[in-house]
Tab-separated table of C-alpha atoms in Angstrom:
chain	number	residue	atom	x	y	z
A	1440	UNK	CA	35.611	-4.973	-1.597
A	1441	UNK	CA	32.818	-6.238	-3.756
A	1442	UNK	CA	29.785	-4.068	-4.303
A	1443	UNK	CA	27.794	-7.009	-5.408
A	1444	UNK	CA	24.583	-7.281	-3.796
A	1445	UNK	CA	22.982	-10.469	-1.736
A	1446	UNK	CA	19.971	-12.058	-3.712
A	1447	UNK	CA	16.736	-13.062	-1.980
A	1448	UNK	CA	14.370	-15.566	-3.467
A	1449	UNK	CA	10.935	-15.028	-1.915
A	1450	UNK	CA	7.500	-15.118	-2.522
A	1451	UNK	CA	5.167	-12.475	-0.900
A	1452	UNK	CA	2.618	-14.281	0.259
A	1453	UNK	CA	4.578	-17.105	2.053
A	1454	UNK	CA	5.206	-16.453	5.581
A	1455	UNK	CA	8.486	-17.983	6.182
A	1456	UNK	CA	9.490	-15.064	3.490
A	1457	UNK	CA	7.653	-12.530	4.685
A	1458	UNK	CA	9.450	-13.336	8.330
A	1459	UNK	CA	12.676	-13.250	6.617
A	1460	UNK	CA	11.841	-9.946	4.805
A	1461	UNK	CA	11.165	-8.543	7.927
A	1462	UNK	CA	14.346	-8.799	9.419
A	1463	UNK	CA	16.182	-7.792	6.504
A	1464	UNK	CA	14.127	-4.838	6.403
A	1465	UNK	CA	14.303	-3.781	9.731
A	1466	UNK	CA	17.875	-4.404	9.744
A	1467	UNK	CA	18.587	-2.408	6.278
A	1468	UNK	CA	19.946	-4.869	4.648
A	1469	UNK	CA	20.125	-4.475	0.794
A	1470	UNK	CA	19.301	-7.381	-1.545
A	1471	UNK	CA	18.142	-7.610	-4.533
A	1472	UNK	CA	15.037	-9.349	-4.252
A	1473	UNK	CA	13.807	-12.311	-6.837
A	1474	UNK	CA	10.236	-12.522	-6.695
A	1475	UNK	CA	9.486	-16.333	-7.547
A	1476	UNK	CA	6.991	-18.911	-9.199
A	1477	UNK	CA	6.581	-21.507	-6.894
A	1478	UNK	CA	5.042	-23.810	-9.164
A	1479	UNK	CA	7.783	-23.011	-12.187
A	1480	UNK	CA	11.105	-22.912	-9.553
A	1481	UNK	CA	13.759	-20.840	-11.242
A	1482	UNK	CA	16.540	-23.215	-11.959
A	1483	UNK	CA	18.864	-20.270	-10.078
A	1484	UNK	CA	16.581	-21.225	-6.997
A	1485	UNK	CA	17.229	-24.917	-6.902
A	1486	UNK	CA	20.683	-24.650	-7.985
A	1487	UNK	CA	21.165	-22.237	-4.780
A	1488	UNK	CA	19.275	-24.111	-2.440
A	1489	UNK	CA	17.728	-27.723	-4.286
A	1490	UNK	CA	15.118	-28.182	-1.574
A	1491	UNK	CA	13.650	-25.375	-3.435
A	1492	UNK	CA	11.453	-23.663	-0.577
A	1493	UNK	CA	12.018	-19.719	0.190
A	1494	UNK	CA	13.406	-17.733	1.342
A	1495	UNK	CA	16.492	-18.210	0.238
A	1496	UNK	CA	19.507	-15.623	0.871
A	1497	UNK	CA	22.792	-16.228	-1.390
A	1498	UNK	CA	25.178	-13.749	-0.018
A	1499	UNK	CA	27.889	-12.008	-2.050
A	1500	UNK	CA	30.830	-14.260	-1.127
A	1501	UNK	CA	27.816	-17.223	-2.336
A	1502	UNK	CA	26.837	-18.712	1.113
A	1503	UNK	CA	23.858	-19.726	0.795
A	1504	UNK	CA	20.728	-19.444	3.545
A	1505	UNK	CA	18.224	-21.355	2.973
A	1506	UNK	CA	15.870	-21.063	6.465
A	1507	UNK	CA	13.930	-18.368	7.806
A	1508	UNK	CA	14.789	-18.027	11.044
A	1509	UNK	CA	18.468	-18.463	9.769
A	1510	UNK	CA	18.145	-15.499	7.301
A	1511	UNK	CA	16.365	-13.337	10.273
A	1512	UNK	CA	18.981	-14.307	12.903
A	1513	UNK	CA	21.930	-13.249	9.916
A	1514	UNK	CA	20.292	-9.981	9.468
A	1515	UNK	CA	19.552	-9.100	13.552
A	1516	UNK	CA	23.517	-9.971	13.989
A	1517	UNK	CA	24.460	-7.683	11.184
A	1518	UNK	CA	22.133	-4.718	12.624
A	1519	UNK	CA	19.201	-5.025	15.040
A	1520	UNK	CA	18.243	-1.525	16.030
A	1521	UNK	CA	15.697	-2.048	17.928
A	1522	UNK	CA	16.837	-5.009	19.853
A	1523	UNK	CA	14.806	-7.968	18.412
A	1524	UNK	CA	17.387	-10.268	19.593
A	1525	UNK	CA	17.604	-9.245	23.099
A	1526	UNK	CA	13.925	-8.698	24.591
A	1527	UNK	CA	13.158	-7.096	27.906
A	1528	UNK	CA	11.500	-10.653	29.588
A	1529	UNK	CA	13.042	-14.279	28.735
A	1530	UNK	CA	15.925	-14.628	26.710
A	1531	UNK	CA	16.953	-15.442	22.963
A	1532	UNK	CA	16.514	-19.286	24.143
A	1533	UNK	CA	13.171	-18.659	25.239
A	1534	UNK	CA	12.653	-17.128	22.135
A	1535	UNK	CA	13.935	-19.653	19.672
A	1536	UNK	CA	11.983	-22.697	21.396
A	1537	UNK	CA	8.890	-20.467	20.705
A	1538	UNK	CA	9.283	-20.125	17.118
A	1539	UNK	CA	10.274	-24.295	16.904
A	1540	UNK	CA	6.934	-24.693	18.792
A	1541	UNK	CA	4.912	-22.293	15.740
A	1542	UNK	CA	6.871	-24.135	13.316
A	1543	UNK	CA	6.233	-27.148	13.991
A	1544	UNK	CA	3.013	-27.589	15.951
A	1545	UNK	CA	1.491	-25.013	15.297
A	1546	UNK	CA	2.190	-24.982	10.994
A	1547	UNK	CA	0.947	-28.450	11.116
A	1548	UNK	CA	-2.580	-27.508	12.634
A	1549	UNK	CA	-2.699	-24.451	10.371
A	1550	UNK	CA	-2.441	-26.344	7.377
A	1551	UNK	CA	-4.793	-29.211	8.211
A	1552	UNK	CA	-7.091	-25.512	9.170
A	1553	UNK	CA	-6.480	-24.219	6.160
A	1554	UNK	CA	-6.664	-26.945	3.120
A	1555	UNK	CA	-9.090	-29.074	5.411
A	1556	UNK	CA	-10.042	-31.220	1.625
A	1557	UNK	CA	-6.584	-32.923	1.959
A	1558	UNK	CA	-7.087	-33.980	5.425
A	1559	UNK	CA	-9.876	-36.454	7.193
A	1560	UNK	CA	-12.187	-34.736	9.143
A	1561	UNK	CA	-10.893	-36.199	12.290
A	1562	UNK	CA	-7.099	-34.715	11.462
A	1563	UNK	CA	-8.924	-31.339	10.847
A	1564	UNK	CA	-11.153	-31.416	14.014
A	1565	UNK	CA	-8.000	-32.171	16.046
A	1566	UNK	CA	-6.163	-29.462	14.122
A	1567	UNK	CA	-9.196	-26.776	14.908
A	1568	UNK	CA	-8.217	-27.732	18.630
A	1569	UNK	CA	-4.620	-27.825	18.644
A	1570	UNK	CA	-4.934	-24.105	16.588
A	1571	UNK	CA	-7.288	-22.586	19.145
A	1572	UNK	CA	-4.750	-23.804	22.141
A	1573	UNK	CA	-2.312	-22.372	20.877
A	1574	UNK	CA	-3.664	-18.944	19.801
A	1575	UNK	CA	-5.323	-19.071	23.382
A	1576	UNK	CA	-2.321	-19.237	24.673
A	1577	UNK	CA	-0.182	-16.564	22.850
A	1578	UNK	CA	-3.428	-13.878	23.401
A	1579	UNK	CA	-2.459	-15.229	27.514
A	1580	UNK	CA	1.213	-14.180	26.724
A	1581	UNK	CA	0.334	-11.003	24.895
A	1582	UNK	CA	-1.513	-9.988	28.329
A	1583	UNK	CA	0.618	-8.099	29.999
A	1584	UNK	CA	2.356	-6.302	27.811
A	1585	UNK	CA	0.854	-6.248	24.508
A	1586	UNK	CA	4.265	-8.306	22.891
A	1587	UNK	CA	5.487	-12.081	24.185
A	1588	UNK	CA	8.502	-11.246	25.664
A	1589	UNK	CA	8.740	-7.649	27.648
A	1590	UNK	CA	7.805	-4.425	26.760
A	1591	UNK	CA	8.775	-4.396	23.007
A	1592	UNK	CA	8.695	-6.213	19.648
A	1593	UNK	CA	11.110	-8.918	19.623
A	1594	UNK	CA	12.373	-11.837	17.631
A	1595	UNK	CA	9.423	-13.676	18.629
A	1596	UNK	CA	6.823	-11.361	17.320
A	1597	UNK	CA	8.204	-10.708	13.962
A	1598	UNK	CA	8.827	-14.961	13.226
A	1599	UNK	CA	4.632	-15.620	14.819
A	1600	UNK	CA	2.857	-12.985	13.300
A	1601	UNK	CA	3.110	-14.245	9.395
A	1602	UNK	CA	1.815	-17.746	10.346
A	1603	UNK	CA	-0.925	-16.325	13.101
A	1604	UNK	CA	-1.813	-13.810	9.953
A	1605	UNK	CA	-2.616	-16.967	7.475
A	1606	UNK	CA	-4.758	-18.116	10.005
A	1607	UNK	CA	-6.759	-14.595	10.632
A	1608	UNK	CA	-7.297	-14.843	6.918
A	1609	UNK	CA	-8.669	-18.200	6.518
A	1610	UNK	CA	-11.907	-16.730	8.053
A	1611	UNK	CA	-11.525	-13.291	9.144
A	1612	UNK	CA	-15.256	-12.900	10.257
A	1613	UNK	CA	-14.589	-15.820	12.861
A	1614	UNK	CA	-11.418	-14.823	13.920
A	1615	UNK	CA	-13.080	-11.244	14.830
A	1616	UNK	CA	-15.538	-13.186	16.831
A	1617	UNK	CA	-12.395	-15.135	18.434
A	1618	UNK	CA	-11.494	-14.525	22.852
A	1619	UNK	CA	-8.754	-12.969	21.858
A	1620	UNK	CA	-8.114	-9.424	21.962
A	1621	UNK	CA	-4.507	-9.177	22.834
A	1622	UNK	CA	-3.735	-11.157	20.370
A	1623	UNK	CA	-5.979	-9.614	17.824
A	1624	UNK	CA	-4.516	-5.980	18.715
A	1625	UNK	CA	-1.117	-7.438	18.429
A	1626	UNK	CA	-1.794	-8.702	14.559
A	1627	UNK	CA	-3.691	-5.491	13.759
A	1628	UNK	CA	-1.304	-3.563	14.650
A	1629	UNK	CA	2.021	-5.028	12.938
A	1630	UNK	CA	-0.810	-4.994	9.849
A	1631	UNK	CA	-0.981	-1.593	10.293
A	1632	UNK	CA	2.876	-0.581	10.738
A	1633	UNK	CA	5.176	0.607	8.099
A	1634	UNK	CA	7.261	-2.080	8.167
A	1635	UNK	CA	4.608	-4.492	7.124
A	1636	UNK	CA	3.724	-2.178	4.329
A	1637	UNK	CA	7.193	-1.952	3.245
A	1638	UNK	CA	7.749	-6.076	3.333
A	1639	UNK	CA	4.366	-6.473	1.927
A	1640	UNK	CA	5.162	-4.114	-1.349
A	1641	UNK	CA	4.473	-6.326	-4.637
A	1642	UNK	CA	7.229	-6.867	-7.012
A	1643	UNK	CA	7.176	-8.407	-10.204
A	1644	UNK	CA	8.238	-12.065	-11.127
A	1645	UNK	CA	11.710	-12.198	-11.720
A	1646	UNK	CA	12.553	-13.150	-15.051
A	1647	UNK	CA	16.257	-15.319	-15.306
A	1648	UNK	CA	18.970	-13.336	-17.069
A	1649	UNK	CA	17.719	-10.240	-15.511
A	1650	UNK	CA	18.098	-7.957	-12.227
A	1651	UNK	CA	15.636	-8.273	-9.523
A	1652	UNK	CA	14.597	-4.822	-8.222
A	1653	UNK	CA	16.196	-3.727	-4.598
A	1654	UNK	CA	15.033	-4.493	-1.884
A	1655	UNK	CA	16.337	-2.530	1.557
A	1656	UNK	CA	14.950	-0.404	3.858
A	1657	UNK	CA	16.093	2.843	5.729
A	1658	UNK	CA	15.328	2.783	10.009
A	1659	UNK	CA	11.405	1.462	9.718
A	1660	UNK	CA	10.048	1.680	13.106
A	1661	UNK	CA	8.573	-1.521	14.404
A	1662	UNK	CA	5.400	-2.394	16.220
């Protein structure tokens, strides 16, 4: 049986990796974890995945997985202790059209939000709107029970909260001043939890030839 372990390529700050750390974290599975350069790729990267965006898993048999949600999804089927795959309200469907809506609709406005100089001011203004409909909307979902699907963190919650975070930070004052406190208490407090503190830990650029430093996690409770 090989002891070898899976590599991750990631990059803290990037929310697509810090959703994928999550998972892997909260699943305990080890990796060893190559902190990269996004504007010097590591040839290792884009000979592993040439579209050369993170995360990027390579397993220890050498398939590769090269999207987010796909990396998360790996993980939760491996181990998912706490049942992010299989919420108390809705269903994994439910779920997954969710995320495509962030990723797509959402991403797009968040961009335009947050590098407004490469956008007219008509694209921004329409992505301000689009942003605030959607957060509205989540902060509706959070409502009942503090989460977007049932009484506990799910799927959902762990693959929205890095993206809804980059938009918190773009102007934290006005986001404090934002309708929104169920949606607020729901950022605060994954900001707050262990396992963001664990995912969040900075590592040191990984330097080709060498060994990237481990990356795993022991039961971290989620919130």
């Amino acid at each position: 049986m090989s002891t070898t372990l899976p590599v991750l390529y990631s990059f803290r700050r990037c929310p697509y990796a810090i959703r994928a750390r999550l998972a892997l974290a909260h699943a305990g599975l080890a990796c060893e974890l190559r902190e990269v350069n996004l504007r010097a790729k590591p040839q290792a990267l884009l000979d592993a995945s040439p579209k050369g965006t993170v995360p990027v898993l390579v397993l220890a048999d050498g398939t590769v997985i090269d999207q987010s949600l796909e990396v998360m999804l790996h993980a939760l089927r491996s181990n998912d202790p706490d049942a992010w795959l299989a919420p108390t309200a809705g269903s994994l469907d439910d779920m997954l059209e969710l995320i495509a809506r962030n990723d797509g609709f959402f991403k797009q406005a968040l961009d335009r939000c947050k590098y407004p100089e490469r956008y007219s001011a008509e694209e921004v203004n329409q992505a301000q709107a689009d942003a605030i409909t959607w957060l509205a909307a989540l902060d509706d979902q959070l409502a009942d029970t503090g989460y977007l699907f049932g009484l506990n963190p799910s799927l959902a919650d762990m693959a929205l909260r890095p993206f809804v975070r980059q938009f918190a930070r773009i102007d934290e004052a006005q986001w404090a001043e934002q309708p929104w406190p169920h949606l607020q208490d729901w950022l605060q407090r994954w900001i707050d939890s262990a396992l963001f503190a664990e995912v969040m830990e900075t590592y040191p650029g990984w330097v080709a030839g060498t060994t990237g430093p481990l990356f795993s996690a022991a039961s971290v409770e989620s919130d």
